[in-house]
XYZ file of C-alpha atoms in Angstrom:
682
model
C 62.365 84.920 113.891
C 65.751 85.416 112.216
C 68.508 85.311 114.825
C 71.827 87.155 114.784
C 73.755 83.941 113.978
C 71.364 83.311 111.071
C 71.980 86.830 109.746
C 75.748 86.341 110.089
C 75.541 83.047 108.203
C 73.431 84.631 105.457
C 75.852 87.545 105.043
C 78.921 85.269 105.057
C 77.319 83.121 102.364
C 76.532 86.156 100.197
C 80.104 87.430 100.604
C 81.523 84.043 99.694
C 79.310 83.722 96.613
C 80.379 87.209 95.516
C 84.036 86.219 95.875
C 84.196 82.646 94.609
C 83.752 83.332 90.837
C 87.071 85.226 90.895
C 89.184 82.451 92.439
C 90.028 80.401 89.381
C 93.170 81.207 87.441
C 94.752 83.596 89.924
C 96.777 83.549 93.123
C 94.545 83.728 96.195
C 97.108 83.664 99.013
C 96.317 87.154 100.341
C 92.571 87.194 99.722
C 91.466 86.151 103.203
C 93.676 88.734 104.901
C 92.214 91.435 102.631
C 88.671 90.223 103.395
C 89.194 90.478 107.138
C 90.853 93.893 106.789
C 87.795 95.083 104.844
C 85.532 93.693 107.586
C 87.546 95.531 110.266
C 87.317 98.753 108.278
C 83.598 98.387 107.485
C 82.665 97.594 111.087
C 84.696 100.523 112.392
C 83.260 102.930 109.809
C 79.736 101.858 110.728
C 80.303 102.087 114.494
C 82.602 105.122 114.777
C 82.575 106.933 111.434
C 81.170 110.462 111.322
C 80.500 112.450 108.206
C 83.568 114.635 108.711
C 86.008 111.758 109.335
C 88.412 111.182 106.456
C 88.350 107.406 106.802
C 84.524 107.445 106.639
C 84.670 109.554 103.466
C 87.103 107.156 101.816
C 84.972 104.167 102.865
C 81.804 105.746 101.416
C 83.657 106.499 98.192
C 84.948 102.909 97.961
C 81.435 101.588 98.586
C 80.039 103.793 95.829
C 82.758 102.653 93.429
C 81.965 99.021 94.211
C 78.233 99.583 93.678
C 78.775 101.208 90.279
C 81.355 98.650 89.134
C 84.519 100.764 89.148
C 87.857 99.030 88.605
C 89.496 97.041 91.364
C 92.606 99.260 91.194
C 90.678 102.437 92.022
C 88.754 100.677 94.774
C 91.907 99.285 96.358
C 93.501 102.745 96.435
C 90.517 104.192 98.325
C 90.307 101.255 100.729
C 93.978 101.661 101.547
C 93.517 105.376 102.246
C 90.508 104.609 104.448
C 92.478 102.016 106.399
C 95.477 104.291 106.890
C 93.282 107.149 108.123
C 91.246 104.847 110.380
C 94.457 103.499 111.959
C 95.170 107.023 113.257
C 91.825 107.150 115.055
C 92.168 106.462 118.812
C 89.350 103.903 118.789
C 90.639 101.797 115.896
C 91.204 98.190 117.098
C 94.570 97.832 115.348
C 97.384 100.006 116.610
C 99.280 100.125 113.339
C 98.745 100.118 109.588
C 102.211 99.848 108.068
C 102.194 96.041 108.106
C 98.535 95.688 107.209
C 97.389 96.361 103.685
C 94.460 95.768 101.377
C 96.055 94.775 98.114
C 98.532 96.745 96.054
C 99.006 97.834 92.501
C 100.450 94.445 91.566
C 97.698 92.388 93.216
C 94.666 91.012 91.410
C 91.772 92.761 93.195
C 89.113 91.736 90.686
C 86.973 90.215 93.446
C 86.936 93.275 95.736
C 84.214 95.363 94.015
C 81.710 92.489 94.243
C 82.762 91.756 97.842
C 82.474 95.382 99.031
C 79.199 95.907 97.136
C 77.707 92.834 98.824
C 78.900 94.039 102.226
C 77.420 97.494 101.644
C 74.013 96.215 100.529
C 71.382 95.810 103.209
C 71.148 94.373 105.719
C 74.979 94.319 105.601
C 76.578 94.455 109.027
C 73.510 95.933 110.705
C 72.543 93.657 113.582
C 75.218 91.135 112.621
C 78.162 89.910 114.700
C 81.179 90.741 112.543
C 83.137 88.170 114.584
C 80.715 85.441 113.460
C 81.069 86.538 109.835
C 84.852 86.380 110.226
C 84.642 82.866 111.680
C 82.423 81.639 108.851
C 84.755 83.045 106.186
C 87.694 81.343 107.893
C 85.759 78.074 107.784
C 85.050 78.444 104.078
C 88.678 79.191 103.254
C 89.809 76.232 105.370
C 87.361 73.952 103.554
C 88.830 75.120 100.238
C 92.397 74.502 101.441
C 93.239 78.187 101.037
C 94.635 78.967 104.503
C 98.389 79.487 105.003
C 100.330 76.295 105.720
C 102.035 75.138 108.883
C 99.063 75.303 111.220
C 95.608 73.808 110.855
C 92.474 75.884 111.190
C 90.925 74.939 114.526
C 87.156 74.413 114.153
C 84.924 76.314 116.528
C 83.837 73.307 118.593
C 87.431 72.271 119.318
C 88.490 75.856 120.065
C 85.535 76.299 122.439
C 86.453 73.049 124.207
C 90.048 74.181 124.793
C 88.883 77.484 126.226
C 86.110 76.007 128.376
C 88.558 73.506 129.891
C 90.941 76.242 131.092
C 88.189 78.745 132.036
C 89.964 82.101 131.536
C 89.078 84.819 134.063
C 88.949 88.600 133.758
C 92.467 90.006 133.937
C 94.162 86.759 132.860
C 97.122 86.716 130.521
C 96.223 84.242 127.782
C 98.777 82.772 125.386
C 98.795 80.658 122.229
C 102.329 79.687 121.112
C 101.060 78.360 117.731
C 98.072 80.568 116.991
C 97.443 79.738 113.318
C 94.711 82.055 112.093
C 93.894 83.028 115.695
C 90.814 80.820 116.068
C 91.589 79.506 119.566
C 92.360 82.916 121.079
C 89.264 84.253 119.293
C 87.276 81.597 121.161
C 88.834 82.852 124.412
C 87.705 86.381 123.515
C 84.144 85.127 122.898
C 84.191 83.269 126.220
C 85.280 86.382 128.115
C 82.902 88.694 126.218
C 79.967 86.616 127.496
C 81.135 87.311 131.055
C 82.419 90.882 130.888
C 84.764 93.214 128.997
C 87.472 91.582 126.884
C 89.799 94.570 127.288
C 90.783 93.532 130.822
C 92.739 90.595 129.429
C 96.118 90.326 127.754
C 96.369 88.144 124.638
C 99.787 86.874 123.540
C 100.041 85.051 120.215
C 102.814 83.511 118.136
C 102.542 82.101 114.620
C 104.646 79.327 113.115
C 103.808 80.429 109.572
C 104.607 84.004 108.509
C 101.390 84.198 106.494
C 99.317 83.804 109.664
C 100.670 86.817 111.578
C 98.442 89.512 110.052
C 95.581 87.045 109.677
C 95.547 86.266 113.403
C 95.772 89.976 114.303
C 92.725 90.723 112.166
C 90.799 87.772 113.564
C 91.458 88.905 117.146
C 90.596 92.519 116.339
C 87.249 91.399 114.911
C 86.618 89.514 118.165
C 87.065 92.614 120.301
C 90.724 92.301 121.288
C 92.185 95.784 121.321
C 95.602 96.284 119.677
C 96.360 92.556 119.295
C 100.012 91.664 118.746
C 101.108 88.491 116.998
C 104.747 87.555 116.437
C 106.502 84.937 114.332
C 108.153 82.288 116.516
C 108.655 78.567 117.144
C 109.008 76.557 120.373
C 112.824 76.720 120.424
C 113.048 80.500 120.011
C 110.247 81.112 122.515
C 112.313 79.413 125.197
C 115.580 81.145 124.397
C 114.674 84.333 126.275
C 114.038 82.350 129.485
C 111.082 84.648 130.178
C 108.907 81.777 131.307
C 105.973 81.360 133.638
C 104.110 84.480 132.502
C 100.700 83.164 131.336
C 97.630 82.337 133.393
C 96.104 80.293 130.580
C 97.689 78.630 127.537
C 95.518 77.245 124.736
C 96.900 75.909 121.459
C 96.541 73.583 118.490
C 100.181 73.331 117.340
C 101.473 71.573 114.202
C 101.801 67.800 114.673
C 105.010 65.771 114.263
C 106.995 68.827 113.200
C 110.787 68.597 113.155
C 112.519 70.784 115.708
C 116.118 71.943 115.957
C 118.126 73.705 118.670
C 115.946 72.473 121.534
C 117.966 73.304 124.629
C 115.509 73.663 127.487
C 116.120 70.971 130.063
C 113.251 70.805 132.566
C 112.071 67.556 131.009
C 113.886 65.082 128.776
C 114.838 66.480 125.353
C 112.244 65.381 122.748
C 113.319 63.669 119.514
C 114.258 66.070 116.707
C 111.899 64.253 114.356
C 108.789 65.229 116.332
C 108.104 68.435 118.252
C 104.902 67.154 119.864
C 106.405 67.024 123.346
C 108.361 70.199 122.697
C 105.021 71.999 122.292
C 103.648 70.360 125.446
C 106.735 71.371 127.412
C 106.542 74.887 125.996
C 102.872 75.263 126.965
C 103.590 74.041 130.494
C 106.692 76.232 130.857
C 104.758 79.380 129.932
C 102.249 78.852 132.762
C 102.754 80.627 136.051
C 102.010 78.757 139.282
C 98.333 77.894 139.344
C 98.025 78.262 135.568
C 96.169 75.818 133.336
C 96.731 74.941 129.684
C 94.888 72.906 127.054
C 96.772 71.665 123.988
C 95.628 69.570 121.021
C 97.917 66.606 120.335
C 97.875 63.680 117.895
C 96.524 60.583 119.617
C 99.890 58.872 119.233
C 101.484 61.229 121.787
C 99.510 59.479 124.542
C 101.169 56.117 123.948
C 104.324 56.674 121.819
C 107.464 54.910 123.009
C 111.101 55.925 123.174
C 112.096 59.299 124.593
C 108.489 60.510 124.280
C 107.386 57.818 126.751
C 110.076 58.981 129.184
C 108.922 62.601 128.912
C 105.300 61.553 129.386
C 106.068 59.574 132.534
C 108.132 62.455 133.923
C 105.318 64.938 133.243
C 102.850 62.658 135.034
C 105.186 62.155 137.989
C 105.607 65.926 138.401
C 101.847 66.503 138.280
C 102.031 68.471 135.018
C 99.166 66.506 133.413
C 95.658 67.013 134.770
C 93.741 65.126 132.103
C 93.575 63.789 128.551
C 90.434 63.819 126.407
C 90.167 61.580 123.338
C 88.210 63.275 120.537
C 86.745 61.675 117.398
C 88.384 61.517 113.986
C 87.409 63.817 111.096
C 87.170 67.017 113.159
C 89.619 68.900 110.954
C 89.399 69.866 107.315
C 91.675 67.794 105.092
C 92.538 65.027 107.568
C 90.775 62.189 109.358
C 93.258 62.051 112.225
C 91.871 61.501 115.728
C 93.245 63.876 118.344
C 93.543 64.224 122.088
C 93.365 67.320 124.262
C 95.960 67.439 127.024
C 95.030 69.559 130.047
C 98.153 70.778 131.822
C 98.606 72.430 135.200
C 101.581 74.066 136.871
C 102.081 74.069 140.609
C 99.903 72.814 143.441
C 97.342 75.566 142.983
C 96.388 74.185 139.558
C 95.656 70.711 140.955
C 92.857 70.031 143.456
C 94.127 68.662 146.752
C 91.754 65.699 146.598
C 93.192 64.708 143.185
C 96.876 65.043 144.077
C 97.888 61.696 142.580
C 95.462 61.099 139.714
C 94.591 62.150 136.175
C 91.154 62.259 134.572
C 90.851 60.457 131.239
C 87.789 61.043 129.043
C 86.885 59.016 125.966
C 84.753 61.355 123.825
C 85.432 59.622 120.501
C 81.696 59.201 119.912
C 80.993 62.927 120.353
C 79.975 65.216 117.538
C 77.834 64.832 114.448
C 78.689 64.578 110.784
C 76.771 65.057 107.569
C 77.981 63.632 104.276
C 81.772 63.797 104.016
C 82.140 67.104 105.838
C 84.192 67.327 109.036
C 82.597 66.150 112.257
C 81.267 69.003 114.411
C 81.403 69.204 118.204
C 78.190 70.783 119.458
C 77.786 72.982 122.516
C 76.261 69.980 124.281
C 79.336 67.865 123.496
C 81.654 70.568 124.819
C 79.467 71.031 127.890
C 79.439 67.334 128.758
C 83.220 67.048 128.546
C 83.960 70.222 130.497
C 81.331 69.403 133.131
C 83.072 66.107 133.834
C 86.496 67.795 134.022
C 85.081 70.507 136.332
C 83.542 67.883 138.596
C 86.902 66.120 138.847
C 88.694 69.448 139.455
C 86.528 71.139 142.060
C 84.619 68.377 143.851
C 85.269 64.947 145.300
C 82.225 63.526 143.502
C 82.436 60.301 141.542
C 83.513 60.960 137.957
C 83.907 57.419 136.641
C 81.394 56.546 133.927
C 81.791 53.322 131.926
C 82.587 54.150 128.326
C 83.215 57.853 128.990
C 85.463 58.891 131.898
C 87.643 57.649 134.722
C 90.007 59.100 137.333
C 93.224 57.074 137.106
C 95.970 57.033 139.725
C 99.594 57.776 138.913
C 100.490 54.242 140.045
C 98.178 52.655 137.479
C 99.501 54.931 134.752
C 103.070 53.883 135.527
C 102.019 50.217 135.474
C 100.808 50.806 131.912
C 104.175 52.248 130.797
C 102.908 55.786 131.285
C 100.218 55.452 128.609
C 97.639 58.243 128.754
C 95.360 56.789 126.071
C 91.821 56.905 127.526
C 90.927 53.714 125.649
C 93.322 51.781 127.906
C 91.470 52.747 131.071
C 87.873 53.693 130.254
C 85.843 50.492 130.139
C 83.085 50.282 127.578
C 79.594 49.372 128.683
C 78.641 45.825 127.841
C 76.137 45.588 125.036
C 73.316 43.076 125.030
C 73.537 40.866 121.953
C 70.836 39.597 119.660
C 68.128 42.063 118.661
C 69.912 45.019 120.283
C 73.007 44.367 118.160
C 70.891 44.068 115.028
C 68.930 47.267 115.718
C 72.129 49.194 116.374
C 73.676 47.876 113.154
C 70.544 48.785 111.177
C 70.651 52.309 112.587
C 74.307 52.614 111.643
C 73.550 51.351 108.136
C 70.733 53.883 107.712
C 73.029 56.760 108.699
C 75.785 55.429 106.430
C 73.332 55.133 103.537
C 72.159 58.745 103.939
C 75.738 60.036 104.130
C 76.747 58.045 101.047
C 73.779 59.396 99.074
C 74.583 62.974 100.050
C 78.240 62.441 99.137
C 77.166 61.076 95.763
C 75.208 64.261 95.042
C 78.230 66.413 95.928
C 80.507 64.245 93.791
C 78.157 64.597 90.821
C 78.416 68.387 91.133
C 82.222 68.196 91.233
C 82.269 65.931 88.170
C 79.989 68.365 86.348
C 82.472 71.165 87.005
C 85.306 68.946 85.772
C 83.355 68.217 82.603
C 83.180 71.935 81.889
C 86.916 72.190 82.581
C 87.565 69.433 80.032
C 85.394 71.211 77.478
C 87.353 74.443 77.969
C 90.630 72.584 77.445
C 93.624 72.343 79.770
C 97.064 73.625 78.808
C 99.889 71.509 80.256
C 103.648 71.504 80.348
C 105.306 68.104 79.882
C 108.110 67.646 82.416
C 110.071 64.655 83.642
C 109.214 63.707 87.214
C 112.769 64.494 88.360
C 112.442 67.976 86.811
C 109.056 68.474 88.465
C 110.682 67.793 91.834
C 113.700 70.024 91.202
C 111.701 72.948 89.765
C 110.649 74.600 93.022
C 110.693 74.710 96.809
C 108.291 74.403 99.741
C 107.265 77.367 101.857
C 107.391 75.260 105.049
C 111.141 74.723 104.546
C 110.878 70.966 104.203
C 112.990 69.376 101.464
C 111.700 68.754 97.959
C 112.794 65.209 97.143
C 112.465 62.069 95.051
C 113.753 59.280 97.267
C 113.798 55.479 97.452
C 112.971 53.842 100.775
C 115.709 52.342 102.961
C 117.455 49.157 101.907
C 116.619 45.865 103.558
C 119.801 46.033 105.624
C 118.507 49.169 107.378
C 115.158 47.631 108.344
C 115.496 43.909 109.037
C 112.786 41.460 110.040
C 113.983 41.403 113.659
C 113.726 45.210 113.852
C 109.937 45.234 113.852
C 108.205 45.808 117.200
C 104.661 45.951 118.555
C 101.967 48.458 117.629
C 103.370 51.114 119.985
C 106.168 51.926 117.521
C 106.381 53.993 114.319
C 104.507 52.602 111.260
C 106.598 51.618 108.219
C 104.786 51.903 104.871
C 105.342 49.009 102.477
C 103.675 48.461 99.064
C 100.999 46.262 100.671
C 99.996 49.218 102.877
C 99.136 51.448 99.893
C 95.833 51.439 98.049
C 94.526 53.783 95.392
C 92.262 55.388 98.005
C 94.874 55.885 100.738
C 96.842 53.900 103.287
C 95.722 50.668 104.924
C 96.893 49.805 108.432
C 95.410 46.353 108.979
C 98.773 44.597 108.523
C 101.174 47.518 108.818
C 104.376 46.887 110.775
C 106.231 49.100 113.244
C 109.771 49.937 114.320
C 110.890 51.583 117.558
C 111.073 55.360 117.891
C 114.827 55.135 118.370
C 115.189 53.186 115.139
C 112.908 55.668 113.335
C 115.113 58.547 114.480
C 118.097 56.865 112.816
C 116.038 56.716 109.604
C 115.085 60.386 109.798
C 115.655 61.067 106.083
C 112.902 58.546 105.263
C 110.297 60.203 107.517
C 107.068 61.123 105.758
C 105.722 64.679 105.752
C 102.196 65.868 105.078
C 101.767 66.341 101.328
C 104.311 63.671 100.345
C 103.297 61.063 97.766
C 104.331 57.463 98.553
C 104.634 55.221 95.484
C 104.912 51.432 95.308
C 108.078 50.442 93.410
C 106.995 46.874 92.776
C 103.828 44.931 92.077
C 100.920 47.108 90.934
C 102.936 50.015 89.550
C 101.265 53.406 89.818
C 99.768 52.559 93.192
C 100.334 55.580 95.440
C 98.827 57.587 98.293
C 99.133 61.133 99.655
C 100.464 61.530 103.199
C 98.010 63.269 105.491
C 98.288 64.503 109.060
C 97.730 60.988 110.419
C 100.703 59.539 108.509
C 103.085 62.413 109.335
C 106.263 61.031 110.881
C 105.789 57.490 109.531
C 108.676 55.816 107.673
C 108.831 55.162 103.929
C 109.721 51.482 103.848
C 111.662 49.224 101.546
C 109.849 48.750 98.260
C 108.479 52.308 98.118
C 109.461 55.705 96.766
C 108.547 59.033 98.328
C 108.014 62.217 96.330
C 107.926 65.546 98.194
C 106.663 67.922 95.484
C 107.279 71.677 95.488
C 104.465 74.124 96.244
C 103.873 74.510 92.493
C 102.599 70.916 92.293
C 99.457 69.736 94.061
C 100.173 66.319 95.656
C 96.629 65.021 95.056
C 96.938 65.894 91.370
C 100.339 64.194 91.162
C 98.936 61.054 92.795
C 95.966 61.082 90.404
C 98.336 61.413 87.430
C 100.500 58.493 88.630
C 97.366 56.331 88.914
C 96.187 57.246 85.418
C 96.111 54.520 82.740
C 98.748 56.345 80.663
C 101.213 56.613 83.549
C 100.624 53.000 84.603
C 101.217 51.810 81.041
C 104.466 53.811 80.850
C 105.654 52.357 84.161
C 104.781 48.814 83.080
C 106.637 49.285 79.779
C 109.778 50.531 81.543
C 109.690 48.030 84.407
C 111.878 44.995 85.001
C 111.100 41.649 86.596
C 108.312 39.206 85.843
C 104.750 40.073 84.907
C 103.713 38.866 88.349
C 106.137 41.188 90.155
C 107.059 44.202 88.061
C 109.698 46.546 89.501
C 110.722 50.109 88.636
C 113.993 51.787 89.579
C 114.362 55.286 91.022
C 116.375 56.384 87.988
C 113.688 55.227 85.576
C 110.871 56.691 87.683
C 112.593 60.076 87.471
C 112.194 60.019 83.668
C 108.408 59.521 83.781
C 106.794 62.298 81.678
C 104.299 64.261 83.792
C 101.643 66.618 82.394
C 101.688 69.726 84.615
C 98.848 72.272 84.203
C 98.549 75.510 86.193
C 98.317 75.063 89.967
C 94.643 76.014 90.235
C 93.783 73.414 87.568
C 95.868 70.840 89.426
C 94.009 71.590 92.641
C 90.651 71.333 90.902
C 91.514 67.935 89.398
C 93.076 66.744 92.648
C 89.945 67.740 94.578
C 87.749 65.792 92.164
C 89.924 62.673 92.366
C 90.048 62.919 96.174
C 86.236 63.052 96.078
C 86.146 59.790 94.105
C 88.540 58.215 96.622
C 86.343 59.273 99.527
C 83.234 57.994 97.786
C 84.877 54.618 97.114
C 85.929 54.315 100.770
C 82.381 55.165 101.811
C 80.977 52.448 99.552
C 83.445 49.925 100.947
C 82.450 50.885 104.511
C 78.789 50.547 103.560
C 79.443 47.086 102.118
C 81.255 46.034 105.303
C 78.336 47.332 107.391
C 75.859 45.408 105.249
C 77.842 42.194 105.724
C 77.918 42.816 109.472
C 74.128 43.284 109.480
C 73.686 40.018 107.577
C 75.762 38.177 110.179
C 73.933 39.782 113.114
C 70.567 39.112 111.489
C 71.386 35.426 111.099
C 72.541 35.215 114.720
C 69.346 36.965 115.814
C 67.124 34.613 113.804
C 68.874 31.519 115.172
C 69.057 32.738 118.797
C 66.982 30.676 121.215
């Protein structure tokens, strides 16, 4: 029997396949917003439209135009009229239409006729959850890197975990201070809809990126939230009105390691300007009323970082603001392999069980989830249930919650003894594993899984290469620009500087400045490979020292280039490396939005670019060196942005495949060693 989720998945796939041929060679920034607006309109017309309603007439006309292949301009005009008329209907889920639009005369709406025609063909929305279709389209856009910047798309498993941990109740006021595309609050709406009407709750959302405001409103409307309101804000401005303590539940996946200015709130220690991680945690806690609970996604580093962040963390623990920390696996998010934690916060005595007045629950769920090929890891309902069941048991009962390798209730005293670290790995002991045959069988199972994933990735890579071959046959038109002109030719929408910069001199980072692994990583040439960054021998400086070197901080999308040795060696900064320091012996390029960083890195690694760098280098053949001035004169071939992204995606696929092969080789060598030990065991 075909289930409703299956029908939603089938419809979302048909809609995506109708849309995707029109992506190449055009700007796609507003496409997702238009898609969701069309879904809102179609669902409302189907549920509430009567033959005499103007909006229903305009929708039927637009559907007919799409079916018979009329121009996108005519279709857009009718869809806009339908939306404007529907917005005046008392039952329409969005209370306004002035700020919401479906294209305009200057937009490329070539994809809309195929999209609307597919939506109108049976079975269409009949018997389908439009919210599920919305979620699947968001996933596809996130996988293609087409969502607005600033905030990551939160996958459904992670969003469900955040909501299940806080357990919103009917009538609660629920807030997300960094809502992105609205996925986490949408999960809260689903949670409440399974238990009663969603309309009894108040949803309050704020977006860091302007492009997410309308997107989040549409997402919430499709999930049954009536008249959702989303505003543009950041943690500093949210605290300026002093209207705090108004939410029963706060759930959020804020941007990591973001710079923050004008932070004035003083309940806890002021966080470093270079990283807003603890600003977001303080904001989430401050918005809770007494008895309120929050769940916030944080980079793993926040649980053990030193400097002022360690002081804030210890103060939050001492005041009872932290109820628990859950370590999640890497590769949950599209476009990054960073491992994350979920911090569960509580405000006031009512949020903390009396029998747990001086402890925190730490859960190590890094082995949760499943992954196929090179796609993101997925948390299943069972994974979410196991984690939340353990947190519930700790919260509402006095039952034992300690489980070797998974969870432990840790006292405040022990946390303070460990410098306030909240990293579950420090406290959750792993079960001992019997050696010999058990080790060998486990390694063989791991190798089998790795082999299947590598094979599947190879098939996907072959398809990407085939598409690139067609691109090469069609020919690529490029502009030839000097690297310094590439950098100075545009800006970044996130407000971060566009720059071409050499790392700090040796006098700014001396040998005695390096500290243990609880500091900030400093990237040197040895830490860069053509497939990414290596951390086996990376060195660290203190957070205080890193703050003094703020101009050398790395941002997501930067390209770090080795200035000596193997010239052309470079890597693209991802979410995991955000906030690291560009070290001596490296350059950092922060390209404008008109240049794809993965394409730029691929170009710098190309034989032609490497030959140019070698020709213009100084020093011996064994240790070639390039200066910043000379690097700025490197000629760069710059095609259109969509071509750049296509090439960058293909090269990133090769990098991933190479890393997979290296991991497989390491696993094979481990099996060989374990096999020998097993054979010789007596």
